[in-house]
Short mmCIF file of C-alpha atoms and ligand atoms in Angstrom, two decimals:
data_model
loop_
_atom_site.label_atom_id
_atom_site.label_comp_id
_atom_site.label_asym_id
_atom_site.label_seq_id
_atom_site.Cartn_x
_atom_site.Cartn_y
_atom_site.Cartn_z
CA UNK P 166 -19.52 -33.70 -32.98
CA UNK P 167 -20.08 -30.41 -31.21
CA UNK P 168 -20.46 -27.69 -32.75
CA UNK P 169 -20.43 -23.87 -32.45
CA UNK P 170 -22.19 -22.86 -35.46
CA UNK P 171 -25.11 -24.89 -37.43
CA UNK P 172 -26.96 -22.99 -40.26
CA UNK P 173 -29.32 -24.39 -42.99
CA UNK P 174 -30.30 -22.83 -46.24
CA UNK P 175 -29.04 -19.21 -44.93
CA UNK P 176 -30.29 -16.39 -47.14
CA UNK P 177 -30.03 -12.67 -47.32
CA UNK P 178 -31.56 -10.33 -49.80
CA UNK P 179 -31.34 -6.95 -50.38
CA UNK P 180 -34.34 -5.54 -52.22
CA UNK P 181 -34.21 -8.14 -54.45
CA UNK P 182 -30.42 -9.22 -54.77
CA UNK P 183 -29.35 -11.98 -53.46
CA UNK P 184 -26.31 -11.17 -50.71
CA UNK P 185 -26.77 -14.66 -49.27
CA UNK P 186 -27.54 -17.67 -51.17
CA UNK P 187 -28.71 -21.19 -49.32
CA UNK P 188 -25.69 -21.33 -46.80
CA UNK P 189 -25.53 -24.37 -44.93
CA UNK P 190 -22.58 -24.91 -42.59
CA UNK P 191 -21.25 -26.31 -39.46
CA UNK P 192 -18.09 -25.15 -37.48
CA UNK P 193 -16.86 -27.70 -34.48
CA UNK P 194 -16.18 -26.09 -31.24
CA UNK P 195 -12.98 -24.87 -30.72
CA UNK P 196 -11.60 -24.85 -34.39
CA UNK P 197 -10.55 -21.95 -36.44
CA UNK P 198 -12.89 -21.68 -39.52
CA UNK P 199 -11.31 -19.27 -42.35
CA UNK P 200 -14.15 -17.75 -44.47
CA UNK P 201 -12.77 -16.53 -47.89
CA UNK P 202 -14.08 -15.22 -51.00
CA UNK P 203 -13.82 -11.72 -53.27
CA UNK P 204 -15.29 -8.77 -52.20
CA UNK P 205 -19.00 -8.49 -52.01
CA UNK P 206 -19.33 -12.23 -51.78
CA UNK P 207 -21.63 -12.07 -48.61
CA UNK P 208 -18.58 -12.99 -46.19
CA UNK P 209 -19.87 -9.81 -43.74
CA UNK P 210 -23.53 -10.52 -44.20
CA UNK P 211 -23.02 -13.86 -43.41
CA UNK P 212 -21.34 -13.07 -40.21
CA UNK P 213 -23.95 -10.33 -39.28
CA UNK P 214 -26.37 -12.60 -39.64
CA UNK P 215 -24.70 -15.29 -37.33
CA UNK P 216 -24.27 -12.46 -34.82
CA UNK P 217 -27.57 -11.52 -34.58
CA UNK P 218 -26.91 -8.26 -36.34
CA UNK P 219 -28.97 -8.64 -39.35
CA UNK P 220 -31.91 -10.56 -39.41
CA UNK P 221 -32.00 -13.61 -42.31
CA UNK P 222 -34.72 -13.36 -45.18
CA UNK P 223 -35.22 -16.78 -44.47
CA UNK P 224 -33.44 -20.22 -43.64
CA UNK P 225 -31.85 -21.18 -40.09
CA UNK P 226 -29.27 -20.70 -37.83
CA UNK P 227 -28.11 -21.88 -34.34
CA UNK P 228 -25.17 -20.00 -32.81
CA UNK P 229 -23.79 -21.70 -29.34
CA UNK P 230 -27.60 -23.62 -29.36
CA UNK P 231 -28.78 -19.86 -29.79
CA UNK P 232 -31.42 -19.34 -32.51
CA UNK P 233 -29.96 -16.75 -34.77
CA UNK P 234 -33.17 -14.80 -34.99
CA UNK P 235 -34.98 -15.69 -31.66
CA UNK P 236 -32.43 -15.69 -29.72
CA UNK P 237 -30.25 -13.12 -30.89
CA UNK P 238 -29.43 -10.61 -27.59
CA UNK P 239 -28.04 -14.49 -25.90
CA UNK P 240 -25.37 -15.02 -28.86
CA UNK P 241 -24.31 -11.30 -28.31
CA UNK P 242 -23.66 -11.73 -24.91
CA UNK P 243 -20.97 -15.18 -25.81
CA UNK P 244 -19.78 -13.79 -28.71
CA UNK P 245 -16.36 -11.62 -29.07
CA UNK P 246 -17.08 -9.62 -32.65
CA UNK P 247 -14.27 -7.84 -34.48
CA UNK P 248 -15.79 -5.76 -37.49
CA UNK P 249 -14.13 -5.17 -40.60
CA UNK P 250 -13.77 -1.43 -39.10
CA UNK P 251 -12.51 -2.27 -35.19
CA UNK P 252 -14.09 -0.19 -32.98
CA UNK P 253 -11.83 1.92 -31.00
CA UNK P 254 -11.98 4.76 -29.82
CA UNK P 255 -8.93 7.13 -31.30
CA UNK P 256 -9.26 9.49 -28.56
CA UNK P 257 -9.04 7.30 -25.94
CA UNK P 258 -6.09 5.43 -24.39
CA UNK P 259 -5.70 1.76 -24.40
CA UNK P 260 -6.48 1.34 -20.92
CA UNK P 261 -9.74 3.80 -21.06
CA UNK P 262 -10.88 1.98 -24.68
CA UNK P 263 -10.71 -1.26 -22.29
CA UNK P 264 -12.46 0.45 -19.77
CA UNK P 265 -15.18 1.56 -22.00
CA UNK P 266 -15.71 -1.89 -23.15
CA UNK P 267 -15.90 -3.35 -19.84
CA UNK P 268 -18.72 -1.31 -19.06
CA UNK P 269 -20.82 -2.48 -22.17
CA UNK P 270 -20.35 -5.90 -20.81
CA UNK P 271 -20.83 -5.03 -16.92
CA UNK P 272 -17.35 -6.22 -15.91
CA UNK P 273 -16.02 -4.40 -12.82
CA UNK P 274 -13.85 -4.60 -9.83
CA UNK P 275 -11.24 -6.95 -8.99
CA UNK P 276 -12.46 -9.16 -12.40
CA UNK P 277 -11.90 -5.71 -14.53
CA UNK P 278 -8.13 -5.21 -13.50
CA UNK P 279 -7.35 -9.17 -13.88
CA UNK P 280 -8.61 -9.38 -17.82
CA UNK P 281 -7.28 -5.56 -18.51
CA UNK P 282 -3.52 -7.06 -17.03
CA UNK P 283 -4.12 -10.22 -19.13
CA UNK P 284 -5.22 -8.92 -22.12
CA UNK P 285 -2.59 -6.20 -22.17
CA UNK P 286 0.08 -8.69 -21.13
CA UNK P 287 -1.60 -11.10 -24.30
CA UNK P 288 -1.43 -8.54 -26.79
CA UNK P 289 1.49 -7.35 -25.80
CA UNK P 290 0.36 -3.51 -25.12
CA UNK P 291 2.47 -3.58 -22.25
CA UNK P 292 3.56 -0.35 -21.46
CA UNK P 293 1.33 1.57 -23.58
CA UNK P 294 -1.68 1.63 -21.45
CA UNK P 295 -1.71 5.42 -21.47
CA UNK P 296 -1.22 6.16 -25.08
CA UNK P 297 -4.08 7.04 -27.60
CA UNK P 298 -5.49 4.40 -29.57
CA UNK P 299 -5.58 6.98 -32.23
CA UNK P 300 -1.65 7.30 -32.19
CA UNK P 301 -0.94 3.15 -32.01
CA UNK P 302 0.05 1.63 -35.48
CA UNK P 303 -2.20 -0.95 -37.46
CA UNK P 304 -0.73 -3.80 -35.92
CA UNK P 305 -1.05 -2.39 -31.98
CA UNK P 306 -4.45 -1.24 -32.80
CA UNK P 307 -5.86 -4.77 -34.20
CA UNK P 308 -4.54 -5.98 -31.01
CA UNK P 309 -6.16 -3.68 -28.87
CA UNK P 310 -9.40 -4.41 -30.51
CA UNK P 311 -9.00 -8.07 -30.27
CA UNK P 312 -8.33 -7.52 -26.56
CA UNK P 313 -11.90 -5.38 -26.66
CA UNK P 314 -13.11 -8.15 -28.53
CA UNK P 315 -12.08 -10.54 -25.92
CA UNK P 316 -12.90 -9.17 -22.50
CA UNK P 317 -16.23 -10.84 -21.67
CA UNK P 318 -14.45 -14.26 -22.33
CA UNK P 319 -16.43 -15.37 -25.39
CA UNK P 320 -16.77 -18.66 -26.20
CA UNK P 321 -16.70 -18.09 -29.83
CA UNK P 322 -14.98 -15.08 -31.63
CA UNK P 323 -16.04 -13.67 -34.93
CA UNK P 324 -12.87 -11.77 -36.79
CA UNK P 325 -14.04 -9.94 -40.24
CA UNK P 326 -10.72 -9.35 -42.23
CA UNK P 327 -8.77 -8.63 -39.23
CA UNK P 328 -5.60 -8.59 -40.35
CA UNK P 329 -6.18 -6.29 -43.50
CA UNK P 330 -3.99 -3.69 -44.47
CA UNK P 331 -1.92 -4.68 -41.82
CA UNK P 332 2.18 -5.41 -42.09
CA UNK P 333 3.58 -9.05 -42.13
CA UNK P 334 4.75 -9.02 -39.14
CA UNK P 335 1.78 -7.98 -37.22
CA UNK P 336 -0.49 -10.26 -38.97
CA UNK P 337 2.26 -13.09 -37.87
CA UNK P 338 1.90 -12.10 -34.19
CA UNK P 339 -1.67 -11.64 -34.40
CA UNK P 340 -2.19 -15.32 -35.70
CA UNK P 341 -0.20 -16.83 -33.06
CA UNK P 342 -2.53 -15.01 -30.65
CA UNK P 343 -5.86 -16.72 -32.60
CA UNK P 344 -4.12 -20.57 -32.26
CA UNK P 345 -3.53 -20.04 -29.06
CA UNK P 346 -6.84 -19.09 -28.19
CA UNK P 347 -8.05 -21.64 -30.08
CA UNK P 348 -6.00 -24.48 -28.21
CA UNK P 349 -7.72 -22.49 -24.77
CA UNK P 350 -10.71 -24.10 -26.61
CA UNK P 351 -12.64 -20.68 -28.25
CA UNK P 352 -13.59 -21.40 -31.60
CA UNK P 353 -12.96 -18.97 -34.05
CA UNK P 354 -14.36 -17.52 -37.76
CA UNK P 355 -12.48 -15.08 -39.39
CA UNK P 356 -12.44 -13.72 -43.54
CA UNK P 357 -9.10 -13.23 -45.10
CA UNK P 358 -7.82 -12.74 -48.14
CA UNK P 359 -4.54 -13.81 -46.84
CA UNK P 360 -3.68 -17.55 -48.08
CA UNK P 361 -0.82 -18.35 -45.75
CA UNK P 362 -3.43 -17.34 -42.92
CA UNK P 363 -6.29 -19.58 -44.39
CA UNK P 364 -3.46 -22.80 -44.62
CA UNK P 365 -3.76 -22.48 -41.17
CA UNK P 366 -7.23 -23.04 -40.38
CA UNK P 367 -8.46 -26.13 -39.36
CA UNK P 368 -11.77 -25.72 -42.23
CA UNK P 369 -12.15 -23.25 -44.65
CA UNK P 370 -15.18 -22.71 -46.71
CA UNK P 371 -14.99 -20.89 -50.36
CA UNK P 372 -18.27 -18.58 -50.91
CA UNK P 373 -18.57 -16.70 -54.46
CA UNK P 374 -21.32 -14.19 -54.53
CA UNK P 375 -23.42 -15.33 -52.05
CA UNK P 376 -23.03 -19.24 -52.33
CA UNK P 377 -20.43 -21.57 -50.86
CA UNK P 378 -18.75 -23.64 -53.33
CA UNK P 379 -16.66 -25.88 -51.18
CA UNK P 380 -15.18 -26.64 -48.14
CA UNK P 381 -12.93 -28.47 -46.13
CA UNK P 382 -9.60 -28.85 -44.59
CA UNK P 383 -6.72 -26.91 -46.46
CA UNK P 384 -5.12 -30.05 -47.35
CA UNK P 385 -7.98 -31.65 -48.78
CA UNK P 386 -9.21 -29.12 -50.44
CA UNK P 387 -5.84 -28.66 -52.62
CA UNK P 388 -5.79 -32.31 -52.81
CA UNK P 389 -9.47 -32.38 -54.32
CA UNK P 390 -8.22 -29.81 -56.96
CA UNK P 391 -4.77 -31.03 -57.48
CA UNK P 392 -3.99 -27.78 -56.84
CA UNK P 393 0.00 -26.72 -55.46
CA UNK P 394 -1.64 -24.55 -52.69
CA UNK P 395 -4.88 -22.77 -51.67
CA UNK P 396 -3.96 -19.65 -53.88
CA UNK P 397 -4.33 -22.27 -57.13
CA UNK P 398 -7.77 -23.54 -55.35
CA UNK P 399 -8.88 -20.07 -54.78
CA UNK P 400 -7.88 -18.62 -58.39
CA UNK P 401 -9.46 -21.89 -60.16
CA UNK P 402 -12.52 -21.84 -57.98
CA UNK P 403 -13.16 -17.97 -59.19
CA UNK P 404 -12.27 -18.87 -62.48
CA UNK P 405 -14.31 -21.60 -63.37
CA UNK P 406 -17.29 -19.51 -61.94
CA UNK P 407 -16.65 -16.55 -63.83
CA UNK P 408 -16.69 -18.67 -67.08
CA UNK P 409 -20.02 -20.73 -65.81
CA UNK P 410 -21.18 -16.95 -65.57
CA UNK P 411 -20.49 -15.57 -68.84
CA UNK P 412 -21.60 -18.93 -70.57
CA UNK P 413 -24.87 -18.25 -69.30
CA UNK P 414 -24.99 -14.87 -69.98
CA UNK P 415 -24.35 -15.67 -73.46
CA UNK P 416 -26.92 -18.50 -73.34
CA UNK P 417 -29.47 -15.81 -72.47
CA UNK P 418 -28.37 -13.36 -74.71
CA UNK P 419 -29.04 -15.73 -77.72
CA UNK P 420 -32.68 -16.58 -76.54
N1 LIG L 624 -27.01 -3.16 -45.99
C1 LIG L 624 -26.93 -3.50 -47.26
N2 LIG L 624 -27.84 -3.07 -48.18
C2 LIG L 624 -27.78 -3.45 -49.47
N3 LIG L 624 -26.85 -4.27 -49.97
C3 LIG L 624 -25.91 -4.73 -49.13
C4 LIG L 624 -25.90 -4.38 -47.73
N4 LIG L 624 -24.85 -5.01 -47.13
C5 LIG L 624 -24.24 -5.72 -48.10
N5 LIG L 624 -24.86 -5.56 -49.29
C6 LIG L 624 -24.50 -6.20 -50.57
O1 LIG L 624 -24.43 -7.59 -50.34
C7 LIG L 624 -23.35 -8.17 -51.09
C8 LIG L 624 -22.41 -8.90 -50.15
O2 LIG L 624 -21.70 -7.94 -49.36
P1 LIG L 624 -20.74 -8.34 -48.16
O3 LIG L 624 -21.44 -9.31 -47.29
O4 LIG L 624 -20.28 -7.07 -47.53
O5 LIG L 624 -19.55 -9.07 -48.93
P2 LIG L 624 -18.06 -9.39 -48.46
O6 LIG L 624 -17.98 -9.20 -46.98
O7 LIG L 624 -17.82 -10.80 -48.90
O8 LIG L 624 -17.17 -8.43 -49.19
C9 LIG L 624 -22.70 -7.02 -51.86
O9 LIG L 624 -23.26 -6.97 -53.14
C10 LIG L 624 -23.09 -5.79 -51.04
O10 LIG L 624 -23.14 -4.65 -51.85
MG1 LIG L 625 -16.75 -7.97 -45.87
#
């Protein structure tokens, strides 16, 4: 099996909370890996980390056979990254935010105009070239940013709640975008809270502040649980933590 991210025993602390807790994981090339979990579960740290953003307190990582901390300014290079904020520039076209990014990654010439016509054409920002990102709607701009994202032609691309806050139908378009650049062969993480999106992915894994609980395919994982869906999986998973949690706390409290 090939894969496009390997880490073992991952761990982030702040001061001296634990963000990160132990993560080990493996994502195959060229599958779409949906990370989920509540909010401040260590979803973005984790990804930071993989993207050479944020350096791990300790543990190991490869991404693409690059060392996560040695070898960090490589994975940059092969990665596409999509931050929970995207990145655009408001007062700058669509064309001219493309433009921009271009120059970050030193594409120019001939190569420039074919990926700006392709990526306009793919996110379907045809005809809006010369309108402000600022002015675009949620949907157009998550596009735009994926088409940033994409320019350098990454083999792997890293997507932290992309689709949040952002209407049904967008998020519908912008999924049929991610399979098919999966099927081109890019692999692909990405955090949602969305559960229709995460029935989708080929793996997801479940982390709860700062450790992964399970993972697996969507079916198997509601097949595990005997769960109806992934929403039941999700809610039970949470659940049954929260009461592990407050039994302990009332363990300690009677000490
Ligand atoms: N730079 C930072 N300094 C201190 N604490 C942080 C920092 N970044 C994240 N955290 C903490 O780490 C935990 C995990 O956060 P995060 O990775 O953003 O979670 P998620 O993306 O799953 O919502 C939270 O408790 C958050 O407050
Ligand atoms: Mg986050």
């Amino acid at each position: 099996m090939s894969c496009a991210i390997q880490c073992k025993n991952l761990t982030k602390k702040f001061h001296n909370r634990i963000a990160v807790n132990d993560l080990t994981l493996s994502i195959k090339k060229g599958s779409i890996y949906g990370f989920l979990g509540p909010n401040g579960s260590g979803k973005s740290t984790t990804i930071r980390m993989l993207c050479g953003l944020l350096v791990p307190t300790s543990g190991s990582g490869t991404v693409l056979g690059f060392d996560v901390t040695k070898e960090s300014e490589s994975i940059k290079q092969r990665i596409g990254y999509m931050s929970q904020k995207f990145s655009l520039y408001e007062d700058l076209t669509v064309e001219e935010n493309l433009q921009f990014y271009a120059g970050v990654y030193g594409i120019a010439g001939r190569e420039l105009k074919q990926r700006k016509a392709d990526l306009i054409e793919m996110a379907g920002l045809t005809g809006r070239e010369k309108q402000l990102a600022g002015s675009l709607s949620g949907g157009w701009k998550q596009r735009l940013a994926l088409s940033c994202a994409l320019l350098h032609r990454p083999e792997l691309l890293i997507l932290d709640e992309p689709t949040a806050g952002v209407d049904p139908v967008s998020r519908r378009i912008f999924w049929d975008v991610i399979h098919d650049l999966a099927r081109q062969g890019i692999t692909i993480l990405v955090t949602t809270h969305y559960m229709d999106e995460a029935e989708t992915c080929d793996e997801i894994g479940f982390i709860f502040f700062g450790n992964l609980l399970t993972h697996g395919t969507p079916k198997s994982l509601i097949s595990e649980m005997n769960a109806d869906n992934l929403e039941d999986v999700f809610i039970t998973l949470v659940q049954q933590q929260e009461a592990a949690q407050a039994e302990l706390g009332q363990k300690v409290g009677r000490k």
